[in-house]
């Protein structure tokens, strides 16, 4: 009699515990799952900006002129004069947006890609000049390093608008 009671109690407490675990999984995982989804959408789509669509539209609009110099295909080219038009779009997608972890709208108002309405656009030109200066001047003046040593936007930005000053804290010793 006593052991049957004990068995029942154990089964009941097991049920109570598993219900509690299931509930807490639902409660604790949902907000962070939603947050991750929102972040993923922000990176790939902006608020209501669809980067994949925008790039497809731009590539369609320069069809047949991909290899022509960017300044003859686009309206307001200062940094990338002489670069093929298609290459400019590849730099925008992979070199700039991806390096900084942003979409096109960080530097552009997509209704007019040639507009200078966002300060970040000119900052990006100045950053490109700084990067070139480091590559062609400053690195060359350092003796005893790889003569092909080179940096780009990713070297500093690594997917973030503000480059890190510190490494993430070390993982706890096991
Ligand atoms: C970090 C800032 C930055 C980001 C992000 C960025 N761009 Fe640009 N974009 C520029 C700069 C700077 C220029 C001007 C380059 C020059 O002066 O040669 C430019 C020029 C352009 C032009 C030429 C416009 C014209 O008519 O003169 C197009 C088109 C363009 N970008 C598309 C894009 C697209 C599409 C994306 C997203 C995939 C993007 N950009 C992301 C900075 C950026
Ligand atoms: C040597 C390191 C370094 C390199 C290389 C570099 N950046 Fe930066 N960048 C910075 C720093 C530092 C800031 C200032 C961040 C802050 O606000 O504290 C910055 C800021 C920016 C900003 C302004 C961000 C904002 O919206 O506030 C843009 C845009 C940018 N960089 C674009 C670029 C692009 C494009 C390249 C490559 C052509 C590049 N950067 C290469 C260090 C670098």
PDB file of C-alpha atoms and ligand atoms in Angstrom:
ATOM      1  CA  UNK A   1       0.000   0.000   0.000  1.00  0.00           C
ATOM      2  CA  UNK A   2       2.711   2.439   1.066  1.00  0.00           C
ATOM      3  CA  UNK A   3       4.924   1.706  -2.015  1.00  0.00           C
ATOM      4  CA  UNK A   4       1.956   2.082  -4.400  1.00  0.00           C
ATOM      5  CA  UNK A   5       1.264   5.521  -2.916  1.00  0.00           C
ATOM      6  CA  UNK A   6       4.915   6.459  -3.355  1.00  0.00           C
ATOM      7  CA  UNK A   7       4.899   5.279  -6.969  1.00  0.00           C
ATOM      8  CA  UNK A   8       1.807   7.388  -7.693  1.00  0.00           C
ATOM      9  CA  UNK A   9       3.414  10.416  -6.072  1.00  0.00           C
ATOM     10  CA  UNK A  10       6.538   9.949  -8.155  1.00  0.00           C
ATOM     11  CA  UNK A  11       4.550   9.697 -11.377  1.00  0.00           C
ATOM     12  CA  UNK A  12       2.573  12.819 -10.494  1.00  0.00           C
ATOM     13  CA  UNK A  13       5.696  14.809  -9.673  1.00  0.00           C
ATOM     14  CA  UNK A  14       7.325  13.641 -12.934  1.00  0.00           C
ATOM     15  CA  UNK A  15       4.285  14.910 -14.868  1.00  0.00           C
ATOM     16  CA  UNK A  16       4.345  18.214 -12.982  1.00  0.00           C
ATOM     17  CA  UNK A  17       8.061  18.662 -13.705  1.00  0.00           C
ATOM     18  CA  UNK A  18       7.778  17.860 -17.420  1.00  0.00           C
ATOM     19  CA  UNK A  19       4.824  20.227 -17.850  1.00  0.00           C
ATOM     20  CA  UNK A  20       6.867  22.930 -16.129  1.00  0.00           C
ATOM     21  CA  UNK A  21       9.883  22.274 -18.398  1.00  0.00           C
ATOM     22  CA  UNK A  22       7.722  22.360 -21.522  1.00  0.00           C
ATOM     23  CA  UNK A  23       6.047  25.590 -20.424  1.00  0.00           C
ATOM     24  CA  UNK A  24       9.347  27.302 -19.650  1.00  0.00           C
ATOM     25  CA  UNK A  25      10.732  26.217 -23.036  1.00  0.00           C
ATOM     26  CA  UNK A  26       7.790  27.891 -24.733  1.00  0.00           C
ATOM     27  CA  UNK A  27       7.961  31.025 -22.544  1.00  0.00           C
ATOM     28  CA  UNK A  28      11.736  31.528 -22.772  1.00  0.00           C
ATOM     29  CA  UNK A  29      12.368  30.506 -26.359  1.00  0.00           C
ATOM     30  CA  UNK A  30       9.597  32.397 -28.125  1.00  0.00           C
ATOM     31  CA  UNK A  31      10.742  36.013 -27.583  1.00  0.00           C
ATOM     32  CA  UNK A  32      14.364  35.256 -28.524  1.00  0.00           C
ATOM     33  CA  UNK A  33      13.262  33.257 -31.570  1.00  0.00           C
ATOM     34  CA  UNK A  34      11.124  36.206 -32.626  1.00  0.00           C
ATOM     35  CA  UNK A  35      14.022  38.574 -31.991  1.00  0.00           C
ATOM     36  CA  UNK A  36      16.411  36.443 -34.083  1.00  0.00           C
ATOM     37  CA  UNK A  37      13.895  36.318 -36.892  1.00  0.00           C
ATOM     38  CA  UNK A  38      13.470  40.093 -36.759  1.00  0.00           C
ATOM     39  CA  UNK A  39      17.248  40.585 -36.816  1.00  0.00           C
ATOM     40  CA  UNK A  40      17.631  38.232 -39.782  1.00  0.00           C
ATOM     41  CA  UNK A  41      14.906  40.095 -41.641  1.00  0.00           C
ATOM     42  CA  UNK A  42      16.497  43.416 -40.780  1.00  0.00           C
ATOM     43  CA  UNK A  43      19.801  42.314 -42.271  1.00  0.00           C
ATOM     44  CA  UNK A  44      18.321  40.879 -45.424  1.00  0.00           C
ATOM     45  CA  UNK A  45      15.391  43.198 -45.898  1.00  0.00           C
ATOM     46  CA  UNK A  46      15.726  46.420 -43.861  1.00  0.00           C
ATOM     47  CA  UNK A  47      12.439  47.847 -42.586  1.00  0.00           C
ATOM     48  CA  UNK A  48      10.432  47.371 -45.748  1.00  0.00           C
ATOM     49  CA  UNK A  49      13.485  47.389 -48.015  1.00  0.00           C
ATOM     50  CA  UNK A  50      14.243  44.233 -49.986  1.00  0.00           C
ATOM     51  CA  UNK A  51      17.935  44.235 -50.901  1.00  0.00           C
ATOM     52  CA  UNK A  52      17.771  41.136 -53.134  1.00  0.00           C
ATOM     53  CA  UNK A  53      14.953  42.715 -55.132  1.00  0.00           C
ATOM     54  CA  UNK A  54      16.739  46.082 -55.352  1.00  0.00           C
ATOM     55  CA  UNK A  55      19.918  44.448 -56.672  1.00  0.00           C
ATOM     56  CA  UNK A  56      17.965  42.384 -59.213  1.00  0.00           C
ATOM     57  CA  UNK A  57      16.229  45.546 -60.448  1.00  0.00           C
ATOM     58  CA  UNK A  58      19.540  47.432 -60.748  1.00  0.00           C
ATOM     59  CA  UNK A  59      21.206  44.519 -62.592  1.00  0.00           C
ATOM     60  CA  UNK A  60      18.246  44.439 -64.985  1.00  0.00           C
ATOM     61  CA  UNK A  61      18.553  48.199 -65.557  1.00  0.00           C
ATOM     62  CA  UNK A  62      22.241  47.965 -66.576  1.00  0.00           C
ATOM     63  CA  UNK A  63      21.767  44.910 -68.821  1.00  0.00           C
ATOM     64  CA  UNK A  64      24.174  45.015 -71.799  1.00  0.00           C
ATOM     65  CA  UNK A  65      26.240  47.748 -70.083  1.00  0.00           C
ATOM     66  CA  UNK A  66      27.784  45.586 -67.348  1.00  0.00           C
ATOM     67  CA  UNK A  67      31.334  46.073 -68.619  1.00  0.00           C
ATOM     68  CA  UNK A  68      31.058  49.782 -69.369  1.00  0.00           C
ATOM     69  CA  UNK A  69      32.784  52.199 -66.959  1.00  0.00           C
ATOM     70  CA  UNK A  70      30.587  52.894 -63.929  1.00  0.00           C
ATOM     71  CA  UNK A  71      30.643  56.663 -64.535  1.00  0.00           C
ATOM     72  CA  UNK A  72      28.985  56.264 -67.950  1.00  0.00           C
ATOM     73  CA  UNK A  73      26.268  53.952 -66.616  1.00  0.00           C
ATOM     74  CA  UNK A  74      25.541  55.632 -63.255  1.00  0.00           C
ATOM     75  CA  UNK A  75      25.025  59.332 -62.479  1.00  0.00           C
ATOM     76  CA  UNK A  76      27.309  60.262 -59.608  1.00  0.00           C
ATOM     77  CA  UNK A  77      30.545  58.268 -59.622  1.00  0.00           C
ATOM     78  CA  UNK A  78      33.661  59.736 -57.998  1.00  0.00           C
ATOM     79  CA  UNK A  79      35.497  56.836 -56.345  1.00  0.00           C
ATOM     80  CA  UNK A  80      34.899  54.040 -58.861  1.00  0.00           C
ATOM     81  CA  UNK A  81      35.679  55.813 -62.129  1.00  0.00           C
ATOM     82  CA  UNK A  82      36.887  53.272 -64.683  1.00  0.00           C
ATOM     83  CA  UNK A  83      35.485  50.245 -62.817  1.00  0.00           C
ATOM     84  CA  UNK A  84      32.969  48.116 -64.761  1.00  0.00           C
ATOM     85  CA  UNK A  85      29.367  48.952 -63.826  1.00  0.00           C
ATOM     86  CA  UNK A  86      28.584  45.372 -62.712  1.00  0.00           C
ATOM     87  CA  UNK A  87      31.614  45.421 -60.409  1.00  0.00           C
ATOM     88  CA  UNK A  88      30.293  48.542 -58.664  1.00  0.00           C
ATOM     89  CA  UNK A  89      27.123  46.629 -57.720  1.00  0.00           C
ATOM     90  CA  UNK A  90      29.189  43.674 -56.470  1.00  0.00           C
ATOM     91  CA  UNK A  91      31.268  46.040 -54.305  1.00  0.00           C
ATOM     92  CA  UNK A  92      28.049  47.610 -52.945  1.00  0.00           C
ATOM     93  CA  UNK A  93      26.637  44.209 -52.020  1.00  0.00           C
ATOM     94  CA  UNK A  94      29.680  42.345 -50.723  1.00  0.00           C
ATOM     95  CA  UNK A  95      32.340  44.973 -50.045  1.00  0.00           C
ATOM     96  CA  UNK A  96      30.158  47.616 -48.407  1.00  0.00           C
ATOM     97  CA  UNK A  97      26.831  46.244 -47.115  1.00  0.00           C
ATOM     98  CA  UNK A  98      28.144  42.894 -45.952  1.00  0.00           C
ATOM     99  CA  UNK A  99      31.387  44.301 -44.485  1.00  0.00           C
ATOM    100  CA  UNK A 100      29.451  46.765 -42.341  1.00  0.00           C
ATOM    101  CA  UNK A 101      26.512  44.454 -41.577  1.00  0.00           C
ATOM    102  CA  UNK A 102      23.976  46.875 -43.075  1.00  0.00           C
ATOM    103  CA  UNK A 103      21.697  47.077 -46.095  1.00  0.00           C
ATOM    104  CA  UNK A 104      21.942  49.602 -48.927  1.00  0.00           C
ATOM    105  CA  UNK A 105      19.695  52.008 -46.990  1.00  0.00           C
ATOM    106  CA  UNK A 106      22.487  52.756 -44.494  1.00  0.00           C
ATOM    107  CA  UNK A 107      24.094  54.927 -47.192  1.00  0.00           C
ATOM    108  CA  UNK A 108      21.328  55.352 -49.790  1.00  0.00           C
ATOM    109  CA  UNK A 109      17.793  56.499 -50.325  1.00  0.00           C
ATOM    110  CA  UNK A 110      16.880  53.768 -52.854  1.00  0.00           C
ATOM    111  CA  UNK A 111      14.432  56.039 -54.730  1.00  0.00           C
ATOM    112  CA  UNK A 112      17.582  57.802 -56.019  1.00  0.00           C
ATOM    113  CA  UNK A 113      20.850  55.881 -55.736  1.00  0.00           C
ATOM    114  CA  UNK A 114      22.842  58.913 -56.944  1.00  0.00           C
ATOM    115  CA  UNK A 115      21.589  61.134 -54.089  1.00  0.00           C
ATOM    116  CA  UNK A 116      23.993  62.425 -51.428  1.00  0.00           C
ATOM    117  CA  UNK A 117      21.243  62.770 -48.798  1.00  0.00           C
ATOM    118  CA  UNK A 118      22.898  60.367 -46.333  1.00  0.00           C
ATOM    119  CA  UNK A 119      26.223  61.385 -44.740  1.00  0.00           C
ATOM    120  CA  UNK A 120      27.327  57.752 -44.654  1.00  0.00           C
ATOM    121  CA  UNK A 121      27.758  57.782 -48.428  1.00  0.00           C
ATOM    122  CA  UNK A 122      30.516  60.395 -48.362  1.00  0.00           C
ATOM    123  CA  UNK A 123      31.993  58.791 -45.229  1.00  0.00           C
ATOM    124  CA  UNK A 124      32.261  55.557 -47.260  1.00  0.00           C
ATOM    125  CA  UNK A 125      34.175  57.422 -50.012  1.00  0.00           C
ATOM    126  CA  UNK A 126      36.532  58.879 -47.389  1.00  0.00           C
ATOM    127  CA  UNK A 127      36.944  55.429 -45.834  1.00  0.00           C
ATOM    128  CA  UNK A 128      37.811  54.028 -49.281  1.00  0.00           C
ATOM    129  CA  UNK A 129      40.467  56.738 -49.672  1.00  0.00           C
ATOM    130  CA  UNK A 130      41.839  55.998 -46.198  1.00  0.00           C
ATOM    131  CA  UNK A 131      41.944  52.270 -46.983  1.00  0.00           C
ATOM    132  CA  UNK A 132      43.792  52.936 -50.216  1.00  0.00           C
ATOM    133  CA  UNK A 133      46.225  55.213 -48.422  1.00  0.00           C
ATOM    134  CA  UNK A 134      46.959  52.508 -45.845  1.00  0.00           C
ATOM    135  CA  UNK A 135      47.476  49.922 -48.598  1.00  0.00           C
ATOM    136  CA  UNK A 136      49.612  51.977 -50.968  1.00  0.00           C
ATOM    137  CA  UNK A 137      51.540  54.143 -48.465  1.00  0.00           C
ATOM    138  CA  UNK A 138      51.494  53.180 -44.813  1.00  0.00           C
ATOM    139  CA  UNK A 139      51.781  49.394 -45.089  1.00  0.00           C
ATOM    140  CA  UNK A 140      54.566  49.759 -47.657  1.00  0.00           C
ATOM    141  CA  UNK A 141      56.615  51.745 -45.122  1.00  0.00           C
ATOM    142  CA  UNK A 142      56.631  48.910 -42.604  1.00  0.00           C
ATOM    143  CA  UNK A 143      59.699  46.778 -43.015  1.00  0.00           C
ATOM    144  CA  UNK A 144      59.749  42.994 -42.682  1.00  0.00           C
ATOM    145  CA  UNK A 145      56.075  42.264 -43.332  1.00  0.00           C
ATOM    146  CA  UNK A 146      54.540  40.409 -46.266  1.00  0.00           C
ATOM    147  CA  UNK A 147      54.963  42.712 -49.266  1.00  0.00           C
ATOM    148  CA  UNK A 148      51.440  41.736 -50.396  1.00  0.00           C
ATOM    149  CA  UNK A 149      49.928  42.791 -47.036  1.00  0.00           C
ATOM    150  CA  UNK A 150      46.550  44.414 -47.672  1.00  0.00           C
ATOM    151  CA  UNK A 151      43.490  45.595 -45.747  1.00  0.00           C
ATOM    152  CA  UNK A 152      39.886  46.300 -46.732  1.00  0.00           C
ATOM    153  CA  UNK A 153      36.625  47.404 -45.090  1.00  0.00           C
ATOM    154  CA  UNK A 154      36.147  43.973 -43.501  1.00  0.00           C
ATOM    155  CA  UNK A 155      39.543  44.128 -41.780  1.00  0.00           C
ATOM    156  CA  UNK A 156      38.157  46.758 -39.409  1.00  0.00           C
ATOM    157  CA  UNK A 157      34.383  46.524 -39.657  1.00  0.00           C
ATOM    158  CA  UNK A 158      33.852  42.743 -39.542  1.00  0.00           C
ATOM    159  CA  UNK A 159      30.108  43.014 -40.072  1.00  0.00           C
ATOM    160  CA  UNK A 160      29.616  45.990 -37.748  1.00  0.00           C
ATOM    161  CA  UNK A 161      29.132  49.716 -38.297  1.00  0.00           C
ATOM    162  CA  UNK A 162      31.417  50.520 -35.370  1.00  0.00           C
ATOM    163  CA  UNK A 163      34.672  48.566 -35.412  1.00  0.00           C
ATOM    164  CA  UNK A 164      35.415  46.749 -32.150  1.00  0.00           C
ATOM    165  CA  UNK A 165      38.073  48.014 -29.760  1.00  0.00           C
ATOM    166  CA  UNK A 166      38.067  44.869 -27.661  1.00  0.00           C
ATOM    167  CA  UNK A 167      37.751  41.158 -28.228  1.00  0.00           C
ATOM    168  CA  UNK A 168      34.695  39.446 -26.733  1.00  0.00           C
ATOM    169  CA  UNK A 169      35.364  38.285 -23.156  1.00  0.00           C
ATOM    170  CA  UNK A 170      37.220  34.959 -23.034  1.00  0.00           C
ATOM    171  CA  UNK A 171      35.014  31.930 -22.525  1.00  0.00           C
ATOM    172  CA  UNK A 172      35.156  30.617 -18.923  1.00  0.00           C
ATOM    173  CA  UNK A 173      37.933  28.058 -18.315  1.00  0.00           C
ATOM    174  CA  UNK A 174      36.641  24.494 -18.259  1.00  0.00           C
TER     175      UNK A 174
HETATM  176  C1  LIG B   1      28.737  52.007 -46.785  1.00  0.00           C
HETATM  177  C2  LIG B   1      27.942  52.829 -47.698  1.00  0.00           C
HETATM  178  C3  LIG B   1      27.251  52.173 -48.865  1.00  0.00           C
HETATM  179  C4  LIG B   1      26.454  51.064 -48.866  1.00  0.00           C
HETATM  180  C5  LIG B   1      26.079  50.174 -47.691  1.00  0.00           C
HETATM  181  C6  LIG B   1      25.968  50.912 -50.204  1.00  0.00           C
HETATM  182  N1  LIG B   1      26.460  51.892 -51.003  1.00  0.00           N
HETATM  183 FE1  LIG B   1      26.018  52.204 -52.980  1.00  0.00          FE
HETATM  184  N2  LIG B   1      27.304  53.767 -53.032  1.00  0.00           N
HETATM  185  C7  LIG B   1      28.083  54.193 -51.987  1.00  0.00           C
HETATM  186  C8  LIG B   1      29.014  55.200 -52.463  1.00  0.00           C
HETATM  187  C9  LIG B   1      30.073  55.920 -51.654  1.00  0.00           C
HETATM  188  C10 LIG B   1      28.736  55.395 -53.843  1.00  0.00           C
HETATM  189  C11 LIG B   1      29.429  56.365 -54.792  1.00  0.00           C
HETATM  190  C12 LIG B   1      30.656  55.677 -55.367  1.00  0.00           C
HETATM  191  C13 LIG B   1      31.541  56.632 -56.166  1.00  0.00           C
HETATM  192  O1  LIG B   1      31.601  57.827 -55.861  1.00  0.00           O
HETATM  193  O2  LIG B   1      32.228  56.134 -57.103  1.00  0.00           O
HETATM  194  C14 LIG B   1      27.644  54.473 -54.161  1.00  0.00           C
HETATM  195  C15 LIG B   1      27.053  54.385 -55.417  1.00  0.00           C
HETATM  196  C16 LIG B   1      26.015  53.525 -55.745  1.00  0.00           C
HETATM  197  C17 LIG B   1      25.336  53.494 -57.024  1.00  0.00           C
HETATM  198  C18 LIG B   1      25.557  54.452 -58.192  1.00  0.00           C
HETATM  199  C19 LIG B   1      24.467  55.529 -58.166  1.00  0.00           C
HETATM  200  C20 LIG B   1      24.656  56.614 -59.220  1.00  0.00           C
HETATM  201  O3  LIG B   1      23.812  56.718 -60.122  1.00  0.00           O
HETATM  202  O4  LIG B   1      25.643  57.353 -59.102  1.00  0.00           O
HETATM  203  C21 LIG B   1      24.413  52.492 -56.958  1.00  0.00           C
HETATM  204  C22 LIG B   1      23.435  52.075 -58.059  1.00  0.00           C
HETATM  205  C23 LIG B   1      24.526  51.905 -55.649  1.00  0.00           C
HETATM  206  N3  LIG B   1      25.523  52.552 -54.925  1.00  0.00           N
HETATM  207  C24 LIG B   1      23.780  50.838 -55.210  1.00  0.00           C
HETATM  208  C25 LIG B   1      23.917  50.250 -53.948  1.00  0.00           C
HETATM  209  C26 LIG B   1      23.206  49.067 -53.546  1.00  0.00           C
HETATM  210  C27 LIG B   1      22.213  48.306 -54.415  1.00  0.00           C
HETATM  211  C28 LIG B   1      23.576  48.794 -52.256  1.00  0.00           C
HETATM  212  C29 LIG B   1      23.144  47.631 -51.398  1.00  0.00           C
HETATM  213  C30 LIG B   1      23.389  46.308 -51.955  1.00  0.00           C
HETATM  214  C31 LIG B   1      24.525  49.830 -51.871  1.00  0.00           C
HETATM  215  N4  LIG B   1      24.707  50.682 -52.912  1.00  0.00           N
HETATM  216  C32 LIG B   1      25.122  49.891 -50.610  1.00  0.00           C
HETATM  217  C33 LIG B   1      28.009  53.757 -50.686  1.00  0.00           C
HETATM  218  C34 LIG B   1      27.274  52.673 -50.233  1.00  0.00           C
HETATM  219  C1  LIG B   2      41.372  51.045 -40.317  1.00  0.00           C
HETATM  220  C2  LIG B   2      40.037  50.681 -39.921  1.00  0.00           C
HETATM  221  C3  LIG B   2      38.896  50.970 -40.889  1.00  0.00           C
HETATM  222  C4  LIG B   2      38.804  50.588 -42.206  1.00  0.00           C
HETATM  223  C5  LIG B   2      39.818  49.845 -43.046  1.00  0.00           C
HETATM  224  C6  LIG B   2      37.517  51.037 -42.656  1.00  0.00           C
HETATM  225  N1  LIG B   2      36.848  51.667 -41.651  1.00  0.00           N
HETATM  226 FE1  LIG B   2      34.996  52.515 -41.769  1.00  0.00          FE
HETATM  227  N2  LIG B   2      35.150  53.147 -39.861  1.00  0.00           N
HETATM  228  C7  LIG B   2      36.232  52.946 -39.035  1.00  0.00           C
HETATM  229  C8  LIG B   2      36.010  53.631 -37.783  1.00  0.00           C
HETATM  230  C9  LIG B   2      36.959  53.648 -36.594  1.00  0.00           C
HETATM  231  C10 LIG B   2      34.749  54.266 -37.891  1.00  0.00           C
HETATM  232  C11 LIG B   2      34.064  55.144 -36.856  1.00  0.00           C
HETATM  233  C12 LIG B   2      33.121  54.318 -36.060  1.00  0.00           C
HETATM  234  C13 LIG B   2      32.536  55.125 -34.941  1.00  0.00           C
HETATM  235  O1  LIG B   2      31.555  55.819 -35.197  1.00  0.00           O
HETATM  236  O2  LIG B   2      33.076  55.053 -33.844  1.00  0.00           O
HETATM  237  C14 LIG B   2      34.246  53.933 -39.200  1.00  0.00           C
HETATM  238  C15 LIG B   2      33.027  54.380 -39.685  1.00  0.00           C
HETATM  239  C16 LIG B   2      32.522  54.105 -40.939  1.00  0.00           C
HETATM  240  C17 LIG B   2      31.251  54.556 -41.432  1.00  0.00           C
HETATM  241  C18 LIG B   2      30.247  55.412 -40.677  1.00  0.00           C
HETATM  242  C19 LIG B   2      29.368  54.476 -39.921  1.00  0.00           C
HETATM  243  C20 LIG B   2      28.168  55.124 -39.354  1.00  0.00           C
HETATM  244  O3  LIG B   2      27.118  55.018 -39.972  1.00  0.00           O
HETATM  245  O4  LIG B   2      28.280  55.728 -38.279  1.00  0.00           O
HETATM  246  C21 LIG B   2      31.117  54.077 -42.707  1.00  0.00           C
HETATM  247  C22 LIG B   2      29.939  54.293 -43.638  1.00  0.00           C
HETATM  248  C23 LIG B   2      32.301  53.314 -42.984  1.00  0.00           C
HETATM  249  N3  LIG B   2      33.135  53.363 -41.896  1.00  0.00           N
HETATM  250  C24 LIG B   2      32.543  52.668 -44.171  1.00  0.00           C
HETATM  251  C25 LIG B   2      33.733  52.007 -44.481  1.00  0.00           C
HETATM  252  C26 LIG B   2      33.991  51.414 -45.759  1.00  0.00           C
HETATM  253  C27 LIG B   2      33.032  51.382 -46.927  1.00  0.00           C
HETATM  254  C28 LIG B   2      35.260  50.905 -45.705  1.00  0.00           C
HETATM  255  C29 LIG B   2      36.071  50.243 -46.811  1.00  0.00           C
HETATM  256  C30 LIG B   2      36.244  51.032 -48.020  1.00  0.00           C
HETATM  257  C31 LIG B   2      35.779  51.191 -44.365  1.00  0.00           C
HETATM  258  N4  LIG B   2      34.812  51.856 -43.662  1.00  0.00           N
HETATM  259  C32 LIG B   2      37.041  50.838 -43.928  1.00  0.00           C
HETATM  260  C33 LIG B   2      37.351  52.197 -39.328  1.00  0.00           C
HETATM  261  C34 LIG B   2      37.653  51.648 -40.546  1.00  0.00           C
END
